[in-house]
Amino acid sequence: CTVLFYFLLLHSDTGRPSCNRCDRRLSCDCSRGGFTRVPMVTDRALTLDLSFNNITEVTDVDLTGHEQLRALSLHGNRLVVIDPSAFNSLWSLEELDLSDNQLTALDPRWFSKLGALQQLNLLNNPYSCIGSAPVFDGLVRLRRLAFGGPALREIQRGALSGVSQLEELTVHANNLTRYESGALAYVWPLGRVTLSLHGPFLTDRALASSVLADVSYPETPMVLEDLYLIGNESVKPFYETAKRRVRYITFRNLFISDETIVRLLVVVNGVPVISFIVDNVTLTGEGRWERANWTDHRAVDEFVVRNVVVLDVFKFVSFLQLQFLLQYPRKVSVINSKAFVLPCPTSSLLMNLQYFDLSDNLLTDMTLTETLCNGNGTLKDLRVLNVSGNALKSLSTVSRLVTKLRKLTHLDISRTDYSFMPQSCPWPSTLRHLNISGAKLTTVTPCLPTTLEVLDLSNNDLKDFTVALPSLRELHLSGNKFLRLPPGNLFLNLQALTIQSNTLNMFDRSDLQSYKRLSNLQAGQNKFVCSCDFVAFLQSTIKGDGDVQLTDGEESYVCDSPLYLQGEQVGQVHLSVVVCHRVLFVSVSCGVALFVGVLLCILLWRLHAFWYIKMTWAWLKAKHSSRRRQRLRDDPSSDALLTFDAFVSYSERDEHHLFSGSCSHSEAGENSMNPRPLQPLTLCLHKRDFLPGQWIVDNIMSAMERSRRTVFILSENFVQSDWCRYELDFSHFWLFDGDAGGDPAILILLEPLSKDDIPKRFCKLRKLMSSTTYLEWPKRRREGRSSGGVSATL
């Protein structure tokens, strides 16, 4: 138990944070999370990004169990210690980034088990020497290696021992002071090499020459960074590259004088340099190029100058004497160099030009006219022209200048000041790709060439598109003000449509079906109204149903309305049946409500609820008139207002019992109502004394108010009679309610009737029958052997 406890204690993850930011592709982005230790992630992760945290140590158990991991980034942490066996379980690791940390030494044991490693970045760590131990021995599959930094002082002969070939080698050695010849010469083939040798080119040019000699091969592109070349001595290391016939040279972050440029051109004179690229260059001097005119650079096929800054520009003459460099290249780029004009080339210049990039300069319509020789077709082989990012304002001028360029296929006039498109424009029949994005166009006209296959009108102010382009395969309309998709019948061959960041609210399957060949759509980052139809359609499209694929990702489609769904991804929205099938829901609800209402009415009828409602109304009315009745009864003179001795409530079916005799039923009920031995009684009978046309409730209440007593002739017919129920209902509360002040009713049982035969809703009547004396109709009268009637009984 003790051994097990200590084992669990040593291998427990107590105190380790966790990171759950993993997507469906098992890519875990734990960057900028403030972690001080390697966090726990799923052991199924394929990529793990731990960059820009505060991790100082990687222990032997931090990465245990990640055998499937393909890429690991620890860039930008504070790593000081890495356990020798920290990466031993990462058998499948292909990419490892340990750059920008605090590693003072490189331990070969870190990489001893990483046989599958293909890319390793060790830049900007404070180790000062590399090669004292075979750090990369065993990394036979390594293809991209980057090492060095401000602290690197020494590169020894065994630096790349074990590395057989590389696609890319990057060495930052700006402060290098010692280099053993041949240290970087063991790698072949070498695809591309990038060297930062600022210090050696300034203070130890022999060291710089030695480094260049080891990595110079004719087919290996060389990139030289952070150089300060002033004076003839500074170009001496390039004799090594010239001697080895290097064909691809790129300078990046270069500070150079015009004199040094001339000297460099002399050094590489006759060398078959195919590509000459200068990026981010600061130029000083007066622009004197005479000595370079006799050099031969006819092998140059690509000439690129990007981001040029000229110091003391007012003292600088020009670049015109360097025009000879443009005599042979097929690809010329002068980008972001503040060029406002290039003179029209002579017959010997730019004759082979196929790619011409003058983007991000100071060209205007007038100076572009000079550069393109007023549209006379001098640049007859030109296929690609890029004049984007210049101060151009007339679209018709550009179309006129390129009309005679019979081989032109690509034209980029984006990020200009075009605000108007004329109705018609001349274009070369070969034009296939046109980019007018980032302008200020508000309408589209038939000026567009019908031969286009790719058209980019992004980031304008367009609201609709009504021009037919039957050959178009790609259309880019992002960043405009479209409310709906353009009509598909205008683009018979359109295969890809990009319409992001517009004011598009929704689209449906019918919109996409109008495009006969559309397969890729990017319509995200719009203000979508998440209706039921749109949500259902888009979710099915995201799943791959249909011929059109959304290639910009599910996360780009976000609801803007209704308000309660704002910010939700359309693919994650779940709308209720109430929202999506409102008519059906209302219909079903009404049907259910009607059915429930019918059932409720039947239930209420069975439970005599309607009777209770009527009784409530009768009770309220009786209460309202109770005081009046009480005053009438208490007033000695009220006898004059009492018209009847009794109000008789009976069933018409019992008339032959009640009013039988020598007279007919009607006569007995209407004329023979006086008892023989007693004083005459005045009875109120509904058939005789109710006022015609008056509401029956008012007749009953009036009869009761004008009668001293109320007589109920109870029988089975009485209980079933609607008339009797009305009379009993509306007299029930005030006759049997002590508060109403009514005199007790007289109950006469015409036939044997127990209280159980009385409906339960007549609760007080049932109670009175069990607690109050009532009369029974004589049996012989029930049998019809007497001619007496109600009067006689009373």
PDB file of N, CA, C and O in Angstrom, residues 13-68:
ATOM      1  N   ASP A  13      -1.634  14.000 -11.299  1.00  0.00           N
ATOM      2  CA  ASP A  13      -1.710  15.278 -12.003  1.00  0.00           C
ATOM      3  C   ASP A  13      -2.249  16.375 -11.102  1.00  0.00           C
ATOM      4  O   ASP A  13      -2.817  17.352 -11.574  1.00  0.00           O
ATOM      5  N   THR A  14      -2.040  16.168  -9.778  1.00  0.00           N
ATOM      6  CA  THR A  14      -2.541  17.166  -8.842  1.00  0.00           C
ATOM      7  C   THR A  14      -1.891  18.509  -9.104  1.00  0.00           C
ATOM      8  O   THR A  14      -0.671  18.613  -9.193  1.00  0.00           O
ATOM      9  N   GLY A  15      -2.675  19.522  -9.256  1.00  0.00           N
ATOM     10  CA  GLY A  15      -2.177  20.866  -9.483  1.00  0.00           C
ATOM     11  C   GLY A  15      -2.006  21.218 -10.938  1.00  0.00           C
ATOM     12  O   GLY A  15      -1.755  22.382 -11.258  1.00  0.00           O
ATOM     13  N   ARG A  16      -2.125  20.267 -11.859  1.00  0.00           N
ATOM     14  CA  ARG A  16      -1.994  20.569 -13.280  1.00  0.00           C
ATOM     15  C   ARG A  16      -3.298  21.140 -13.810  1.00  0.00           C
ATOM     16  O   ARG A  16      -4.371  20.588 -13.579  1.00  0.00           O
ATOM     17  N   PRO A  17      -3.221  22.237 -14.532  1.00  0.00           N
ATOM     18  CA  PRO A  17      -4.442  22.794 -15.113  1.00  0.00           C
ATOM     19  C   PRO A  17      -4.891  21.961 -16.311  1.00  0.00           C
ATOM     20  O   PRO A  17      -4.163  21.076 -16.778  1.00  0.00           O
ATOM     21  N   SER A  18      -6.069  22.235 -16.780  1.00  0.00           N
ATOM     22  CA  SER A  18      -6.588  21.533 -17.946  1.00  0.00           C
ATOM     23  C   SER A  18      -6.964  22.542 -19.017  1.00  0.00           C
ATOM     24  O   SER A  18      -7.254  23.698 -18.734  1.00  0.00           O
ATOM     25  N   CYS A  19      -6.939  22.079 -20.244  1.00  0.00           N
ATOM     26  CA  CYS A  19      -7.306  22.919 -21.399  1.00  0.00           C
ATOM     27  C   CYS A  19      -8.289  22.133 -22.248  1.00  0.00           C
ATOM     28  O   CYS A  19      -7.984  21.027 -22.704  1.00  0.00           O
ATOM     29  N   ASN A  20      -9.483  22.721 -22.451  1.00  0.00           N
ATOM     30  CA  ASN A  20     -10.545  22.031 -23.196  1.00  0.00           C
ATOM     31  C   ASN A  20     -10.849  22.708 -24.526  1.00  0.00           C
ATOM     32  O   ASN A  20     -11.921  22.500 -25.093  1.00  0.00           O
ATOM     33  N   ARG A  21      -9.912  23.506 -25.023  1.00  0.00           N
ATOM     34  CA  ARG A  21     -10.148  24.234 -26.281  1.00  0.00           C
ATOM     35  C   ARG A  21      -9.689  23.403 -27.473  1.00  0.00           C
ATOM     36  O   ARG A  21      -8.742  23.742 -28.171  1.00  0.00           O
ATOM     37  N   CYS A  22     -10.363  22.294 -27.691  1.00  0.00           N
ATOM     38  CA  CYS A  22     -10.043  21.401 -28.809  1.00  0.00           C
ATOM     39  C   CYS A  22     -11.241  21.341 -29.748  1.00  0.00           C
ATOM     40  O   CYS A  22     -12.390  21.231 -29.299  1.00  0.00           O
ATOM     41  N   ASP A  23     -10.972  21.411 -31.053  1.00  0.00           N
ATOM     42  CA  ASP A  23     -12.054  21.376 -32.023  1.00  0.00           C
ATOM     43  C   ASP A  23     -12.294  19.953 -32.489  1.00  0.00           C
ATOM     44  O   ASP A  23     -11.697  18.992 -31.994  1.00  0.00           O
ATOM     45  N   ARG A  24     -13.185  19.826 -33.464  1.00  0.00           N
ATOM     46  CA  ARG A  24     -13.564  18.501 -33.945  1.00  0.00           C
ATOM     47  C   ARG A  24     -12.431  17.800 -34.682  1.00  0.00           C
ATOM     48  O   ARG A  24     -12.441  16.580 -34.820  1.00  0.00           O
ATOM     49  N   ARG A  25     -11.463  18.583 -35.162  1.00  0.00           N
ATOM     50  CA  ARG A  25     -10.305  17.981 -35.835  1.00  0.00           C
ATOM     51  C   ARG A  25      -9.207  17.612 -34.847  1.00  0.00           C
ATOM     52  O   ARG A  25      -8.076  17.343 -35.260  1.00  0.00           O
ATOM     53  N   LEU A  26      -9.520  17.655 -33.560  1.00  0.00           N
ATOM     54  CA  LEU A  26      -8.583  17.295 -32.493  1.00  0.00           C
ATOM     55  C   LEU A  26      -7.371  18.213 -32.482  1.00  0.00           C
ATOM     56  O   LEU A  26      -6.243  17.792 -32.201  1.00  0.00           O
ATOM     57  N   SER A  27      -7.627  19.487 -32.821  1.00  0.00           N
ATOM     58  CA  SER A  27      -6.598  20.512 -32.739  1.00  0.00           C
ATOM     59  C   SER A  27      -6.865  21.360 -31.507  1.00  0.00           C
ATOM     60  O   SER A  27      -7.907  22.014 -31.403  1.00  0.00           O
ATOM     61  N   CYS A  28      -5.939  21.352 -30.568  1.00  0.00           N
ATOM     62  CA  CYS A  28      -6.123  22.024 -29.283  1.00  0.00           C
ATOM     63  C   CYS A  28      -5.330  23.326 -29.261  1.00  0.00           C
ATOM     64  O   CYS A  28      -4.093  23.321 -29.332  1.00  0.00           O
ATOM     65  N   ASP A  29      -6.047  24.434 -29.157  1.00  0.00           N
ATOM     66  CA  ASP A  29      -5.426  25.759 -29.112  1.00  0.00           C
ATOM     67  C   ASP A  29      -5.430  26.250 -27.669  1.00  0.00           C
ATOM     68  O   ASP A  29      -6.404  26.805 -27.185  1.00  0.00           O
ATOM     69  N   CYS A  30      -4.337  26.061 -26.986  1.00  0.00           N
ATOM     70  CA  CYS A  30      -4.189  26.484 -25.595  1.00  0.00           C
ATOM     71  C   CYS A  30      -3.227  27.667 -25.485  1.00  0.00           C
ATOM     72  O   CYS A  30      -2.625  27.894 -24.438  1.00  0.00           O
ATOM     73  N   SER A  31      -3.072  28.417 -26.570  1.00  0.00           N
ATOM     74  CA  SER A  31      -2.167  29.558 -26.565  1.00  0.00           C
ATOM     75  C   SER A  31      -2.759  30.702 -25.758  1.00  0.00           C
ATOM     76  O   SER A  31      -3.978  30.825 -25.625  1.00  0.00           O
ATOM     77  N   ARG A  32      -1.889  31.544 -25.212  1.00  0.00           N
ATOM     78  CA  ARG A  32      -2.276  32.736 -24.456  1.00  0.00           C
ATOM     79  C   ARG A  32      -3.277  32.407 -23.338  1.00  0.00           C
ATOM     80  O   ARG A  32      -4.204  33.153 -23.070  1.00  0.00           O
ATOM     81  N   GLY A  33      -3.060  31.292 -22.694  1.00  0.00           N
ATOM     82  CA  GLY A  33      -3.948  30.886 -21.611  1.00  0.00           C
ATOM     83  C   GLY A  33      -3.404  31.167 -20.226  1.00  0.00           C
ATOM     84  O   GLY A  33      -4.050  30.859 -19.225  1.00  0.00           O
ATOM     85  N   GLY A  34      -2.209  31.729 -20.135  1.00  0.00           N
ATOM     86  CA  GLY A  34      -1.619  32.029 -18.842  1.00  0.00           C
ATOM     87  C   GLY A  34      -1.144  30.805 -18.083  1.00  0.00           C
ATOM     88  O   GLY A  34      -0.942  30.860 -16.866  1.00  0.00           O
ATOM     89  N   PHE A  35      -0.921  29.689 -18.760  1.00  0.00           N
ATOM     90  CA  PHE A  35      -0.503  28.454 -18.092  1.00  0.00           C
ATOM     91  C   PHE A  35       0.953  28.555 -17.637  1.00  0.00           C
ATOM     92  O   PHE A  35       1.805  29.084 -18.361  1.00  0.00           O
ATOM     93  N   THR A  36       1.222  28.040 -16.465  1.00  0.00           N
ATOM     94  CA  THR A  36       2.593  27.960 -15.960  1.00  0.00           C
ATOM     95  C   THR A  36       3.128  26.530 -16.017  1.00  0.00           C
ATOM     96  O   THR A  36       4.311  26.311 -15.798  1.00  0.00           O
ATOM     97  N   ARG A  37       2.249  25.591 -16.302  1.00  0.00           N
ATOM     98  CA  ARG A  37       2.635  24.203 -16.500  1.00  0.00           C
ATOM     99  C   ARG A  37       1.946  23.700 -17.759  1.00  0.00           C
ATOM    100  O   ARG A  37       0.970  24.295 -18.230  1.00  0.00           O
ATOM    101  N   VAL A  38       2.436  22.621 -18.294  1.00  0.00           N
ATOM    102  CA  VAL A  38       1.780  22.018 -19.454  1.00  0.00           C
ATOM    103  C   VAL A  38       0.411  21.514 -19.020  1.00  0.00           C
ATOM    104  O   VAL A  38       0.314  20.671 -18.110  1.00  0.00           O
ATOM    105  N   PRO A  39      -0.663  22.013 -19.600  1.00  0.00           N
ATOM    106  CA  PRO A  39      -2.002  21.609 -19.161  1.00  0.00           C
ATOM    107  C   PRO A  39      -2.370  20.215 -19.669  1.00  0.00           C
ATOM    108  O   PRO A  39      -1.761  19.684 -20.597  1.00  0.00           O
ATOM    109  N   MET A  40      -3.379  19.657 -19.028  1.00  0.00           N
ATOM    110  CA  MET A  40      -3.891  18.357 -19.450  1.00  0.00           C
ATOM    111  C   MET A  40      -4.871  18.563 -20.597  1.00  0.00           C
ATOM    112  O   MET A  40      -5.770  19.401 -20.524  1.00  0.00           O
ATOM    113  N   VAL A  41      -4.691  17.795 -21.665  1.00  0.00           N
ATOM    114  CA  VAL A  41      -5.608  17.803 -22.800  1.00  0.00           C
ATOM    115  C   VAL A  41      -5.921  16.355 -23.154  1.00  0.00           C
ATOM    116  O   VAL A  41      -5.291  15.425 -22.642  1.00  0.00           O
ATOM    117  N   THR A  42      -6.873  16.188 -24.032  1.00  0.00           N
ATOM    118  CA  THR A  42      -7.247  14.843 -24.436  1.00  0.00           C
ATOM    119  C   THR A  42      -6.065  14.126 -25.079  1.00  0.00           C
ATOM    120  O   THR A  42      -5.290  14.722 -25.839  1.00  0.00           O
ATOM    121  N   ASP A  43      -5.913  12.859 -24.754  1.00  0.00           N
ATOM    122  CA  ASP A  43      -4.790  12.099 -25.304  1.00  0.00           C
ATOM    123  C   ASP A  43      -4.994  11.753 -26.777  1.00  0.00           C
ATOM    124  O   ASP A  43      -4.115  11.164 -27.404  1.00  0.00           O
ATOM    125  N   ARG A  44      -6.154  12.142 -27.347  1.00  0.00           N
ATOM    126  CA  ARG A  44      -6.402  11.923 -28.765  1.00  0.00           C
ATOM    127  C   ARG A  44      -6.019  13.134 -29.609  1.00  0.00           C
ATOM    128  O   ARG A  44      -6.216  13.140 -30.827  1.00  0.00           O
ATOM    129  N   ALA A  45      -5.479  14.192 -28.984  1.00  0.00           N
ATOM    130  CA  ALA A  45      -5.138  15.421 -29.703  1.00  0.00           C
ATOM    131  C   ALA A  45      -4.078  15.154 -30.768  1.00  0.00           C
ATOM    132  O   ALA A  45      -3.122  14.408 -30.550  1.00  0.00           O
ATOM    133  N   LEU A  46      -4.259  15.805 -31.925  1.00  0.00           N
ATOM    134  CA  LEU A  46      -3.297  15.687 -33.014  1.00  0.00           C
ATOM    135  C   LEU A  46      -2.361  16.890 -33.065  1.00  0.00           C
ATOM    136  O   LEU A  46      -1.205  16.750 -33.466  1.00  0.00           O
ATOM    137  N   THR A  47      -2.860  18.073 -32.714  1.00  0.00           N
ATOM    138  CA  THR A  47      -2.004  19.265 -32.632  1.00  0.00           C
ATOM    139  C   THR A  47      -2.253  19.950 -31.300  1.00  0.00           C
ATOM    140  O   THR A  47      -3.391  20.008 -30.832  1.00  0.00           O
ATOM    141  N   LEU A  48      -1.192  20.480 -30.717  1.00  0.00           N
ATOM    142  CA  LEU A  48      -1.287  21.145 -29.417  1.00  0.00           C
ATOM    143  C   LEU A  48      -0.480  22.438 -29.468  1.00  0.00           C
ATOM    144  O   LEU A  48       0.742  22.413 -29.654  1.00  0.00           O
ATOM    145  N   ASP A  49      -1.189  23.561 -29.335  1.00  0.00           N
ATOM    146  CA  ASP A  49      -0.545  24.880 -29.380  1.00  0.00           C
ATOM    147  C   ASP A  49      -0.499  25.458 -27.967  1.00  0.00           C
ATOM    148  O   ASP A  49      -1.523  25.830 -27.401  1.00  0.00           O
ATOM    149  N   LEU A  50       0.701  25.533 -27.406  1.00  0.00           N
ATOM    150  CA  LEU A  50       0.914  26.083 -26.067  1.00  0.00           C
ATOM    151  C   LEU A  50       1.722  27.377 -26.130  1.00  0.00           C
ATOM    152  O   LEU A  50       2.351  27.770 -25.142  1.00  0.00           O
ATOM    153  N   SER A  51       1.679  28.049 -27.249  1.00  0.00           N
ATOM    154  CA  SER A  51       2.496  29.253 -27.419  1.00  0.00           C
ATOM    155  C   SER A  51       1.985  30.396 -26.559  1.00  0.00           C
ATOM    156  O   SER A  51       0.815  30.458 -26.189  1.00  0.00           O
ATOM    157  N   PHE A  52       2.911  31.310 -26.246  1.00  0.00           N
ATOM    158  CA  PHE A  52       2.615  32.533 -25.504  1.00  0.00           C
ATOM    159  C   PHE A  52       1.950  32.261 -24.156  1.00  0.00           C
ATOM    160  O   PHE A  52       0.931  32.847 -23.812  1.00  0.00           O
ATOM    161  N   ASN A  53       2.519  31.331 -23.410  1.00  0.00           N
ATOM    162  CA  ASN A  53       2.132  31.095 -22.030  1.00  0.00           C
ATOM    163  C   ASN A  53       3.335  31.412 -21.132  1.00  0.00           C
ATOM    164  O   ASN A  53       4.291  32.066 -21.573  1.00  0.00           O
ATOM    165  N   ASN A  54       3.275  30.957 -19.911  1.00  0.00           N
ATOM    166  CA  ASN A  54       4.368  31.214 -18.958  1.00  0.00           C
ATOM    167  C   ASN A  54       4.963  29.904 -18.448  1.00  0.00           C
ATOM    168  O   ASN A  54       5.365  29.804 -17.285  1.00  0.00           O
ATOM    169  N   ILE A  55       5.021  28.916 -19.314  1.00  0.00           N
ATOM    170  CA  ILE A  55       5.536  27.601 -18.929  1.00  0.00           C
ATOM    171  C   ILE A  55       7.057  27.678 -18.805  1.00  0.00           C
ATOM    172  O   ILE A  55       7.748  28.167 -19.704  1.00  0.00           O
ATOM    173  N   THR A  56       7.579  27.196 -17.691  1.00  0.00           N
ATOM    174  CA  THR A  56       9.025  27.246 -17.432  1.00  0.00           C
ATOM    175  C   THR A  56       9.672  25.874 -17.473  1.00  0.00           C
ATOM    176  O   THR A  56      10.907  25.789 -17.559  1.00  0.00           O
ATOM    177  N   GLU A  57       8.862  24.809 -17.409  1.00  0.00           N
ATOM    178  CA  GLU A  57       9.453  23.469 -17.327  1.00  0.00           C
ATOM    179  C   GLU A  57       8.523  22.458 -17.988  1.00  0.00           C
ATOM    180  O   GLU A  57       7.304  22.564 -17.909  1.00  0.00           O
ATOM    181  N   VAL A  58       9.129  21.488 -18.652  1.00  0.00           N
ATOM    182  CA  VAL A  58       8.407  20.337 -19.195  1.00  0.00           C
ATOM    183  C   VAL A  58       8.964  19.103 -18.511  1.00  0.00           C
ATOM    184  O   VAL A  58      10.156  18.777 -18.680  1.00  0.00           O
ATOM    185  N   THR A  59       8.136  18.429 -17.718  1.00  0.00           N
ATOM    186  CA  THR A  59       8.591  17.270 -16.959  1.00  0.00           C
ATOM    187  C   THR A  59       8.447  16.005 -17.788  1.00  0.00           C
ATOM    188  O   THR A  59       7.914  16.015 -18.905  1.00  0.00           O
ATOM    189  N   ASP A  60       8.871  14.892 -17.209  1.00  0.00           N
ATOM    190  CA  ASP A  60       8.840  13.624 -17.934  1.00  0.00           C
ATOM    191  C   ASP A  60       7.437  13.068 -18.079  1.00  0.00           C
ATOM    192  O   ASP A  60       7.211  12.160 -18.892  1.00  0.00           O
ATOM    193  N   VAL A  61       6.449  13.580 -17.306  1.00  0.00           N
ATOM    194  CA  VAL A  61       5.089  13.040 -17.377  1.00  0.00           C
ATOM    195  C   VAL A  61       4.101  14.013 -18.008  1.00  0.00           C
ATOM    196  O   VAL A  61       2.949  13.662 -18.218  1.00  0.00           O
ATOM    197  N   ASP A  62       4.549  15.224 -18.324  1.00  0.00           N
ATOM    198  CA  ASP A  62       3.605  16.217 -18.841  1.00  0.00           C
ATOM    199  C   ASP A  62       2.978  15.807 -20.170  1.00  0.00           C
ATOM    200  O   ASP A  62       1.824  16.138 -20.449  1.00  0.00           O
ATOM    201  N   LEU A  63       3.722  15.109 -21.005  1.00  0.00           N
ATOM    202  CA  LEU A  63       3.232  14.740 -22.340  1.00  0.00           C
ATOM    203  C   LEU A  63       3.054  13.243 -22.497  1.00  0.00           C
ATOM    204  O   LEU A  63       2.895  12.741 -23.620  1.00  0.00           O
ATOM    205  N   THR A  64       3.049  12.527 -21.391  1.00  0.00           N
ATOM    206  CA  THR A  64       2.864  11.077 -21.442  1.00  0.00           C
ATOM    207  C   THR A  64       1.465  10.752 -21.956  1.00  0.00           C
ATOM    208  O   THR A  64       0.477  11.360 -21.551  1.00  0.00           O
ATOM    209  N   GLY A  65       1.385   9.780 -22.836  1.00  0.00           N
ATOM    210  CA  GLY A  65       0.094   9.348 -23.363  1.00  0.00           C
ATOM    211  C   GLY A  65      -0.318  10.030 -24.654  1.00  0.00           C
ATOM    212  O   GLY A  65      -1.372   9.719 -25.206  1.00  0.00           O
ATOM    213  N   HIS A  66       0.523  10.922 -25.166  1.00  0.00           N
ATOM    214  CA  HIS A  66       0.168  11.645 -26.407  1.00  0.00           C
ATOM    215  C   HIS A  66       0.888  11.023 -27.606  1.00  0.00           C
ATOM    216  O   HIS A  66       1.545  11.726 -28.380  1.00  0.00           O
ATOM    217  N   GLU A  67       0.741   9.737 -27.767  1.00  0.00           N
ATOM    218  CA  GLU A  67       1.422   9.055 -28.863  1.00  0.00           C
ATOM    219  C   GLU A  67       0.911   9.496 -30.230  1.00  0.00           C
ATOM    220  O   GLU A  67       1.618   9.357 -31.237  1.00  0.00           O
ATOM    221  N   GLN A  68      -0.326  10.037 -30.293  1.00  0.00           N
ATOM    222  CA  GLN A  68      -0.888  10.421 -31.589  1.00  0.00           C
ATOM    223  C   GLN A  68      -0.567  11.870 -31.973  1.00  0.00           C
ATOM    224  O   GLN A  68      -0.922  12.306 -33.065  1.00  0.00           O
TER     225      GLN A  68
END
